[in-house]
PDB file of C-alpha atoms in Angstrom:
ATOM      1  CA  MET D 416      -0.009  -0.014  -0.057  1.00 81.00           C
ATOM      2  CA  THR D 417       1.279   3.553  -0.772  1.00 93.00           C
ATOM      3  CA  PHE D 418       0.261   6.238   1.688  1.00 96.00           C
ATOM      4  CA  THR D 419      -0.667   9.679   0.942  1.00 96.00           C
ATOM      5  CA  VAL D 420       1.161  12.405   2.729  1.00 93.00           C
ATOM      6  CA  ALA D 421      -0.361  15.892   3.082  1.00 94.00           C
ATOM      7  CA  ALA D 422       1.685  18.783   4.425  1.00 90.00           C
ATOM      8  CA  LEU D 423      -1.090  21.475   5.019  1.00 94.00           C
ATOM      9  CA  TYR D 424      -1.249  24.993   6.645  1.00 94.00           C
ATOM     10  CA  ARG D 425      -3.817  27.923   6.631  1.00 95.00           C
ATOM     11  CA  PHE D 426      -3.443  31.141   8.530  1.00 94.00           C
ATOM     12  CA  ALA D 427      -7.120  31.867   9.584  1.00 94.00           C
ATOM     13  CA  PRO D 428      -8.790  33.432  12.688  1.00 92.00           C
ATOM     14  CA  PHE D 429      -9.868  30.696  14.972  1.00 95.00           C
ATOM     15  CA  ASP D 430     -11.835  32.220  17.953  1.00 95.00           C
ATOM     16  CA  ASP D 431     -11.926  28.930  19.892  1.00 97.00           C
ATOM     17  CA  PRO D 432      -9.393  26.409  18.532  1.00 97.00           C
ATOM     18  CA  ALA D 433      -9.983  24.045  21.490  1.00 98.00           C
ATOM     19  CA  ALA D 434     -13.431  23.568  20.259  1.00 98.00           C
ATOM     20  CA  LEU D 435     -12.095  22.359  16.922  1.00 98.00           C
ATOM     21  CA  ARG D 436      -9.560  19.894  18.263  1.00 98.00           C
ATOM     22  CA  GLN D 437     -11.726  16.955  19.329  1.00 98.00           C
ATOM     23  CA  PRO D 438     -13.755  16.553  16.141  1.00 98.00           C
ATOM     24  CA  LEU D 439     -10.617  16.794  14.122  1.00 98.00           C
ATOM     25  CA  LEU D 440      -8.833  14.309  16.511  1.00 97.00           C
ATOM     26  CA  ASP D 441     -12.014  11.785  16.112  1.00 98.00           C
ATOM     27  CA  LEU D 442     -11.983  11.935  12.428  1.00 98.00           C
ATOM     28  CA  CYS D 443      -8.405  11.332  11.986  1.00 98.00           C
ATOM     29  CA  ALA D 444      -8.652   8.206  14.485  1.00 97.00           C
ATOM     30  CA  VAL D 445     -11.479   6.879  12.550  1.00 98.00           C
ATOM     31  CA  GLN D 446      -9.730   7.031   9.200  1.00 98.00           C
ATOM     32  CA  GLY D 447      -6.562   5.667  10.387  1.00 98.00           C
ATOM     33  CA  VAL D 448      -4.643   8.814   9.711  1.00 98.00           C
ATOM     34  CA  LYS D 449      -1.455   9.547  11.575  1.00 98.00           C
ATOM     35  CA  GLY D 450       0.871  12.630  11.968  1.00 97.00           C
ATOM     36  CA  THR D 451       0.611  15.878  13.717  1.00 97.00           C
ATOM     37  CA  LEU D 452      -1.939  18.738  13.313  1.00 98.00           C
ATOM     38  CA  LEU D 453      -1.419  22.111  15.293  1.00 98.00           C
ATOM     39  CA  LEU D 454      -4.298  24.488  16.082  1.00 98.00           C
ATOM     40  CA  ALA D 455      -3.987  27.968  17.178  1.00 96.00           C
ATOM     41  CA  ARG D 456      -5.809  31.244  17.078  1.00 95.00           C
ATOM     42  CA  GLU D 457      -3.985  32.150  13.879  1.00 95.00           C
ATOM     43  CA  GLY D 458      -4.898  28.873  12.120  1.00 96.00           C
ATOM     44  CA  VAL D 459      -3.830  25.302  11.527  1.00 97.00           C
ATOM     45  CA  ASN D 460      -0.597  23.553  10.396  1.00 96.00           C
ATOM     46  CA  GLY D 461       0.705  20.058  10.112  1.00 95.00           C
ATOM     47  CA  THR D 462       1.714  16.973   8.155  1.00 94.00           C
ATOM     48  CA  ILE D 463      -0.605  13.826   8.271  1.00 97.00           C
ATOM     49  CA  ALA D 464      -0.628  10.423   6.140  1.00 97.00           C
ATOM     50  CA  GLY D 465      -2.969   7.799   5.535  1.00 98.00           C
ATOM     51  CA  SER D 466      -4.969   6.323   2.566  1.00 98.00           C
ATOM     52  CA  GLU D 467      -5.952   8.583  -0.369  1.00 97.00           C
ATOM     53  CA  ALA D 468      -9.549   8.535   0.899  1.00 98.00           C
ATOM     54  CA  ALA D 469      -8.861   9.140   4.483  1.00 98.00           C
ATOM     55  CA  ILE D 470      -6.540  12.212   3.646  1.00 98.00           C
ATOM     56  CA  ALA D 471      -9.204  13.497   1.281  1.00 98.00           C
ATOM     57  CA  ALA D 472     -11.750  13.285   4.158  1.00 98.00           C
ATOM     58  CA  VAL D 473      -9.575  15.130   6.674  1.00 98.00           C
ATOM     59  CA  VAL D 474      -8.611  17.847   4.266  1.00 98.00           C
ATOM     60  CA  ALA D 475     -12.284  18.371   3.399  1.00 98.00           C
ATOM     61  CA  HIS D 476     -13.266  18.763   7.125  1.00 98.00           C
ATOM     62  CA  ILE D 477     -10.206  21.360   7.610  1.00 98.00           C
ATOM     63  CA  ARG D 478     -11.493  23.177   4.447  1.00 98.00           C
ATOM     64  CA  ALA D 479     -14.780  23.639   5.957  1.00 98.00           C
ATOM     65  CA  LEU D 480     -13.390  25.445   9.154  1.00 97.00           C
ATOM     66  CA  PRO D 481     -13.533  29.181   9.077  1.00 94.00           C
ATOM     67  CA  GLY D 482     -11.514  30.824   6.677  1.00 95.00           C
ATOM     68  CA  CYS D 483      -9.932  27.637   5.564  1.00 97.00           C
ATOM     69  CA  ALA D 484     -11.492  27.013   2.214  1.00 97.00           C
ATOM     70  CA  GLU D 485      -8.071  27.984   0.563  1.00 94.00           C
ATOM     71  CA  LEU D 486      -6.132  25.552   2.792  1.00 95.00           C
ATOM     72  CA  ASP D 487      -2.680  25.073   1.285  1.00 91.00           C
ATOM     73  CA  VAL D 488      -1.901  21.299   0.873  1.00 92.00           C
ATOM     74  CA  LYS D 489       1.175  19.663  -0.623  1.00 88.00           C
ATOM     75  CA  TYR D 490       0.648  15.986  -1.480  1.00 89.00           C
ATOM     76  CA  SER D 491       3.352  13.415  -1.796  1.00 87.00           C
ATOM     77  CA  ALA D 492       3.670   9.636  -1.491  1.00 89.00           C
ATOM     78  CA  ALA D 493       5.302   7.278   1.000  1.00 90.00           C
ATOM     79  CA  ALA D 494       5.983   3.404   0.734  1.00 91.00           C
ATOM     80  CA  ALA D 495       5.393   2.987   4.364  1.00 93.00           C
ATOM     81  CA  MET D 496       3.332   5.009   6.984  1.00 94.00           C
ATOM     82  CA  PRO D 497       5.870   7.832   8.053  1.00 92.00           C
ATOM     83  CA  PHE D 498       4.471   8.501  11.283  1.00 95.00           C
ATOM     84  CA  GLN D 499       4.114   6.421  14.557  1.00 94.00           C
ATOM     85  CA  ARG D 500       1.077   8.085  15.906  1.00 96.00           C
ATOM     86  CA  LEU D 501      -1.583  10.757  15.682  1.00 97.00           C
ATOM     87  CA  LYS D 502      -1.204  14.206  17.536  1.00 97.00           C
ATOM     88  CA  VAL D 503      -3.681  17.067  17.367  1.00 98.00           C
ATOM     89  CA  ARG D 504      -2.094  19.855  19.562  1.00 98.00           C
ATOM     90  CA  LEU D 505      -3.353  23.288  20.850  1.00 98.00           C
ATOM     91  CA  LYS D 506      -0.507  25.888  20.535  1.00 97.00           C
ATOM     92  CA  LYS D 507       0.019  29.660  20.777  1.00 95.00           C
ATOM     93  CA  GLU D 508       1.294  29.958  17.150  1.00 96.00           C
ATOM     94  CA  ILE D 509       1.257  27.347  14.458  1.00 95.00           C
ATOM     95  CA  VAL D 510       4.805  28.319  13.530  1.00 93.00           C
ATOM     96  CA  THR D 511       6.634  29.916  16.382  1.00 94.00           C
ATOM     97  CA  LEU D 512       8.229  33.252  15.705  1.00 95.00           C
ATOM     98  CA  LYS D 513       7.612  34.807  19.060  1.00 92.00           C
ATOM     99  CA  VAL D 514       6.776  38.315  17.720  1.00 94.00           C
ATOM    100  CA  PRO D 515       3.525  39.592  18.901  1.00 91.00           C
ATOM    101  CA  GLY D 516       1.114  41.070  16.211  1.00 90.00           C
ATOM    102  CA  VAL D 517       2.582  39.619  13.238  1.00 93.00           C
ATOM    103  CA  ASP D 518      -0.563  38.639  10.901  1.00 90.00           C
ATOM    104  CA  PRO D 519       0.333  36.711   7.826  1.00 92.00           C
ATOM    105  CA  ALA D 520      -3.427  36.339   6.844  1.00 86.00           C
ATOM    106  CA  ARG D 521      -3.260  40.150   6.338  1.00 88.00           C
ATOM    107  CA  ASP D 522       0.348  41.247   5.810  1.00 92.00           C
ATOM    108  CA  ALA D 523       2.367  38.407   4.177  1.00 93.00           C
ATOM    109  CA  GLY D 524       4.536  39.442   1.140  1.00 94.00           C
ATOM    110  CA  THR D 525       4.001  38.879  -2.562  1.00 96.00           C
ATOM    111  CA  TYR D 526       3.577  35.216  -3.779  1.00 95.00           C
ATOM    112  CA  ILE D 527       5.988  34.081  -6.484  1.00 97.00           C
ATOM    113  CA  ASP D 528       4.835  30.903  -8.352  1.00 97.00           C
ATOM    114  CA  PRO D 529       7.376  28.105  -8.476  1.00 97.00           C
ATOM    115  CA  ALA D 530       7.684  28.565 -12.354  1.00 97.00           C
ATOM    116  CA  GLN D 531       8.839  32.303 -11.823  1.00 98.00           C
ATOM    117  CA  TRP D 532      11.217  31.414  -8.903  1.00 98.00           C
ATOM    118  CA  ASN D 533      14.293  30.721 -11.101  1.00 97.00           C
ATOM    119  CA  ALA D 534      14.293  34.353 -12.478  1.00 97.00           C
ATOM    120  CA  VAL D 535      14.356  35.504  -8.750  1.00 95.00           C
ATOM    121  CA  VAL D 536      17.425  33.172  -7.778  1.00 94.00           C
ATOM    122  CA  ASP D 537      19.152  34.450 -11.068  1.00 96.00           C
ATOM    123  CA  ASP D 538      18.651  38.155 -10.381  1.00 95.00           C
ATOM    124  CA  PRO D 539      21.633  39.791  -8.841  1.00 94.00           C
ATOM    125  CA  GLY D 540      19.508  42.573  -7.572  1.00 93.00           C
ATOM    126  CA  THR D 541      17.406  40.297  -5.186  1.00 96.00           C
ATOM    127  CA  VAL D 542      18.489  38.947  -1.644  1.00 97.00           C
ATOM    128  CA  VAL D 543      17.300  35.358  -1.476  1.00 98.00           C
ATOM    129  CA  ILE D 544      17.097  34.210   2.093  1.00 98.00           C
ATOM    130  CA  ASP D 545      16.441  30.555   3.481  1.00 98.00           C
ATOM    131  CA  THR D 546      14.209  30.843   6.327  1.00 97.00           C
ATOM    132  CA  ARG D 547      14.693  27.306   7.584  1.00 96.00           C
ATOM    133  CA  ASN D 548      17.200  26.222  10.342  1.00 95.00           C
ATOM    134  CA  ALA D 549      20.820  25.443   9.675  1.00 95.00           C
ATOM    135  CA  PHE D 550      20.123  21.722  10.074  1.00 94.00           C
ATOM    136  CA  GLU D 551      17.522  21.694   7.348  1.00 95.00           C
ATOM    137  CA  VAL D 552      19.778  23.892   5.071  1.00 96.00           C
ATOM    138  CA  GLY D 553      22.469  21.189   5.384  1.00 94.00           C
ATOM    139  CA  TYR D 554      20.420  18.920   3.300  1.00 93.00           C
ATOM    140  CA  GLY D 555      20.023  21.293   0.349  1.00 95.00           C
ATOM    141  CA  SER D 556      19.099  24.892  -0.764  1.00 96.00           C
ATOM    142  CA  PHE D 557      18.889  27.196  -3.961  1.00 97.00           C
ATOM    143  CA  ASP D 558      21.912  28.662  -5.813  1.00 91.00           C
ATOM    144  CA  GLY D 559      23.357  31.643  -3.825  1.00 94.00           C
ATOM    145  CA  ALA D 560      20.746  31.693  -0.989  1.00 97.00           C
ATOM    146  CA  ILE D 561      21.709  33.190   2.308  1.00 97.00           C
ATOM    147  CA  ASP D 562      21.685  30.772   5.131  1.00 97.00           C
ATOM    148  CA  PRO D 563      20.884  32.702   8.501  1.00 97.00           C
ATOM    149  CA  GLY D 564      22.437  29.835  10.456  1.00 97.00           C
ATOM    150  CA  THR D 565      19.467  29.852  12.892  1.00 97.00           C
ATOM    151  CA  LYS D 566      18.612  26.832  15.190  1.00 96.00           C
ATOM    152  CA  SER D 567      14.905  27.550  15.048  1.00 95.00           C
ATOM    153  CA  PHE D 568      12.558  29.778  13.447  1.00 96.00           C
ATOM    154  CA  GLY D 569      12.168  31.787  16.514  1.00 96.00           C
ATOM    155  CA  ASP D 570      15.790  32.788  16.027  1.00 97.00           C
ATOM    156  CA  PHE D 571      14.991  34.512  12.595  1.00 97.00           C
ATOM    157  CA  PRO D 572      13.707  37.971  14.088  1.00 97.00           C
ATOM    158  CA  GLY D 573      16.992  38.474  15.923  1.00 97.00           C
ATOM    159  CA  TRP D 574      19.131  37.419  13.003  1.00 98.00           C
ATOM    160  CA  TRP D 575      17.048  39.767  10.689  1.00 98.00           C
ATOM    161  CA  ARG D 576      17.487  42.881  13.068  1.00 97.00           C
ATOM    162  CA  ALA D 577      21.153  42.195  13.324  1.00 97.00           C
ATOM    163  CA  ASN D 578      21.687  42.171   9.458  1.00 97.00           C
ATOM    164  CA  ALA D 579      18.912  44.388   8.267  1.00 96.00           C
ATOM    165  CA  GLU D 580      21.363  47.175   7.359  1.00 96.00           C
ATOM    166  CA  ARG D 581      23.111  44.960   4.850  1.00 95.00           C
ATOM    167  CA  PHE D 582      19.876  44.507   2.890  1.00 95.00           C
ATOM    168  CA  ALA D 583      18.462  48.063   3.143  1.00 92.00           C
ATOM    169  CA  GLY D 584      16.719  49.211  -0.183  1.00 90.00           C
ATOM    170  CA  LYS D 585      17.095  45.708  -1.764  1.00 93.00           C
ATOM    171  CA  ARG D 586      14.244  43.243  -2.971  1.00 96.00           C
ATOM    172  CA  ILE D 587      13.923  40.294  -0.476  1.00 98.00           C
ATOM    173  CA  ALA D 588      12.701  36.996  -1.488  1.00 98.00           C
ATOM    174  CA  MET D 589      12.413  34.154   1.015  1.00 97.00           C
ATOM    175  CA  PHE D 590      11.705  30.586   0.930  1.00 97.00           C
ATOM    176  CA  CYS D 591      10.972  27.508   3.214  1.00 95.00           C
ATOM    177  CA  THR D 592       9.859  24.063   3.071  1.00 92.00           C
ATOM    178  CA  GLY D 593       6.166  24.264   2.372  1.00 89.00           C
ATOM    179  CA  GLY D 594       5.422  28.019   2.612  1.00 90.00           C
ATOM    180  CA  ILE D 595       4.238  28.691   6.061  1.00 93.00           C
ATOM    181  CA  ARG D 596       7.471  30.055   7.576  1.00 94.00           C
ATOM    182  CA  CYS D 597       7.753  32.307   4.627  1.00 92.00           C
ATOM    183  CA  GLU D 598       4.289  33.706   5.045  1.00 94.00           C
ATOM    184  CA  LYS D 599       5.076  34.658   8.616  1.00 96.00           C
ATOM    185  CA  SER D 600       8.716  35.811   8.029  1.00 97.00           C
ATOM    186  CA  THR D 601       7.427  38.197   4.997  1.00 97.00           C
ATOM    187  CA  ALA D 602       4.764  39.495   7.324  1.00 96.00           C
ATOM    188  CA  PHE D 603       7.486  40.161  10.107  1.00 97.00           C
ATOM    189  CA  LEU D 604       9.601  41.894   7.566  1.00 97.00           C
ATOM    190  CA  ARG D 605       6.784  44.065   6.571  1.00 96.00           C
ATOM    191  CA  SER D 606       6.120  44.884  10.039  1.00 96.00           C
ATOM    192  CA  GLU D 607       9.782  45.925  10.215  1.00 96.00           C
ATOM    193  CA  GLY D 608       9.338  48.516   7.315  1.00 95.00           C
ATOM    194  CA  VAL D 609      10.599  46.284   4.275  1.00 95.00           C
ATOM    195  CA  GLU D 610       8.330  47.284   1.427  1.00 91.00           C
ATOM    196  CA  ASP D 611       9.540  44.821  -1.288  1.00 96.00           C
ATOM    197  CA  VAL D 612       9.498  41.406   0.101  1.00 97.00           C
ATOM    198  CA  ALA D 613       8.346  38.238  -1.681  1.00 97.00           C
ATOM    199  CA  HIS D 614       8.309  34.428  -1.081  1.00 97.00           C
ATOM    200  CA  LEU D 615       8.328  31.188  -2.972  1.00 97.00           C
ATOM    201  CA  LYS D 616       4.480  30.149  -3.171  1.00 94.00           C
ATOM    202  CA  GLY D 617       4.173  26.599  -1.814  1.00 91.00           C
ATOM    203  CA  GLY D 618       7.861  26.522  -0.682  1.00 93.00           C
ATOM    204  CA  ILE D 619      10.393  24.139  -1.743  1.00 94.00           C
ATOM    205  CA  LEU D 620       8.089  21.267  -2.002  1.00 90.00           C
ATOM    206  CA  ALA D 621       6.027  22.929  -4.631  1.00 91.00           C
ATOM    207  CA  TYR D 622       9.328  23.850  -6.590  1.00 95.00           C
ATOM    208  CA  LEU D 623      10.456  20.361  -6.555  1.00 93.00           C
ATOM    209  CA  GLU D 624       7.153  19.040  -7.764  1.00 91.00           C
ATOM    210  CA  GLN D 625       6.520  21.565 -10.405  1.00 94.00           C
ATOM    211  CA  VAL D 626       9.939  22.577 -11.858  1.00 95.00           C
ATOM    212  CA  PRO D 627      11.907  19.987 -14.013  1.00 95.00           C
ATOM    213  CA  GLU D 628      15.312  18.810 -12.579  1.00 94.00           C
ATOM    214  CA  ALA D 629      16.930  19.951 -15.736  1.00 95.00           C
ATOM    215  CA  ASP D 630      15.889  23.616 -15.083  1.00 96.00           C
ATOM    216  CA  SER D 631      16.395  23.556 -11.400  1.00 96.00           C
ATOM    217  CA  ARG D 632      18.192  25.908  -9.265  1.00 97.00           C
ATOM    218  CA  TRP D 633      17.943  23.572  -6.260  1.00 96.00           C
ATOM    219  CA  HIS D 634      20.949  21.535  -4.949  1.00 94.00           C
ATOM    220  CA  GLY D 635      20.696  18.509  -2.437  1.00 92.00           C
ATOM    221  CA  SER D 636      17.527  17.345  -1.038  1.00 91.00           C
ATOM    222  CA  CYS D 637      14.604  18.862   1.025  1.00 91.00           C
ATOM    223  CA  PHE D 638      14.347  17.770   4.657  1.00 90.00           C
ATOM    224  CA  VAL D 639      10.788  16.941   5.586  1.00 81.00           C
ATOM    225  CA  PHE D 640       9.333  16.216   9.026  1.00 70.00           C
ATOM    226  CA  ASP D 641       8.673  12.458   9.002  1.00 71.00           C
ATOM    227  CA  GLU D 642      10.363   9.212   8.690  1.00 66.00           C
ATOM    228  CA  ARG D 643      11.132   9.660   4.837  1.00 69.00           C
ATOM    229  CA  VAL D 644      13.709  12.139   6.182  1.00 68.00           C
ATOM    230  CA  SER D 645      14.105  14.080   2.909  1.00 83.00           C
ATOM    231  CA  VAL D 646      12.709  14.286  -0.668  1.00 80.00           C
ATOM    232  CA  GLY D 647      14.136  15.308  -4.031  1.00 84.00           C
ATOM    233  CA  HIS D 648      12.837  16.480  -7.377  1.00 84.00           C
ATOM    234  CA  GLY D 649       9.423  15.062  -8.057  1.00 80.00           C
ATOM    235  CA  LEU D 650       9.044  14.652  -4.285  1.00 80.00           C
ATOM    236  CA  VAL D 651      10.730  11.326  -4.522  1.00 78.00           C
ATOM    237  CA  GLU D 652      11.908   9.864  -1.139  1.00 78.00           C
ATOM    238  CA  VAL D 653      15.586  10.353  -0.752  1.00 79.00           C
ATOM    239  CA  GLY D 654      16.140   9.491   2.930  1.00 67.00           C
ATOM    240  CA  GLU D 655      19.300  10.426   4.974  1.00 70.00           C
ATOM    241  CA  LYS D 656      22.032  12.544   3.639  1.00 65.00           C
ATOM    242  CA  GLU D 657      24.856  10.460   2.044  1.00 49.00           C
TER     243      GLU D 657
END
């Protein structure tokens, strides 16, 4: 059996995320879905796996939640169930930046489709920043991208504030695994006064899925948060670094 893996997120205003938890947990359990989903007042985030029909049922349930009709989902496949258990957790943030008042649903930067991303990477006037942590960057990244060398996403604001003068007046383009950290980091930069800021729509996973390897500006593999460890072009399972 091949398992469907869905990496999903949506920034949406949940007045009472606790009330959403049990129905979602029950549905996943009935469908045999495993993985982790995070719920917070700012929305939902997570990666889950199960049969194609089971994942479709859970995604449909989440799309029916307030503000989630446009839920961002990246699908891939796994030869074995990549998760040991099911967790649906309540959090303060669905991706932890630790900067109060940042609202990606309202203030995220400009989206750049994967098909247009190569032009961004190739543009010497654009600063391309990898918002992932140093461990993830070690698996692979885009040509010429800046690695902030952070241990966690919560370190990114401090890195930016320490280096902002280097990038004054330049166009900023950022990327991450599936898009969620980019939405929040671009909203953060806009709150810091950066006007020209964009990010890769759907993240690295969308790029690897849509851009032919022959045309790619990506080197290495992309770390994913399950037992497959990393994937390459076409979202084919790669595993550990060689």
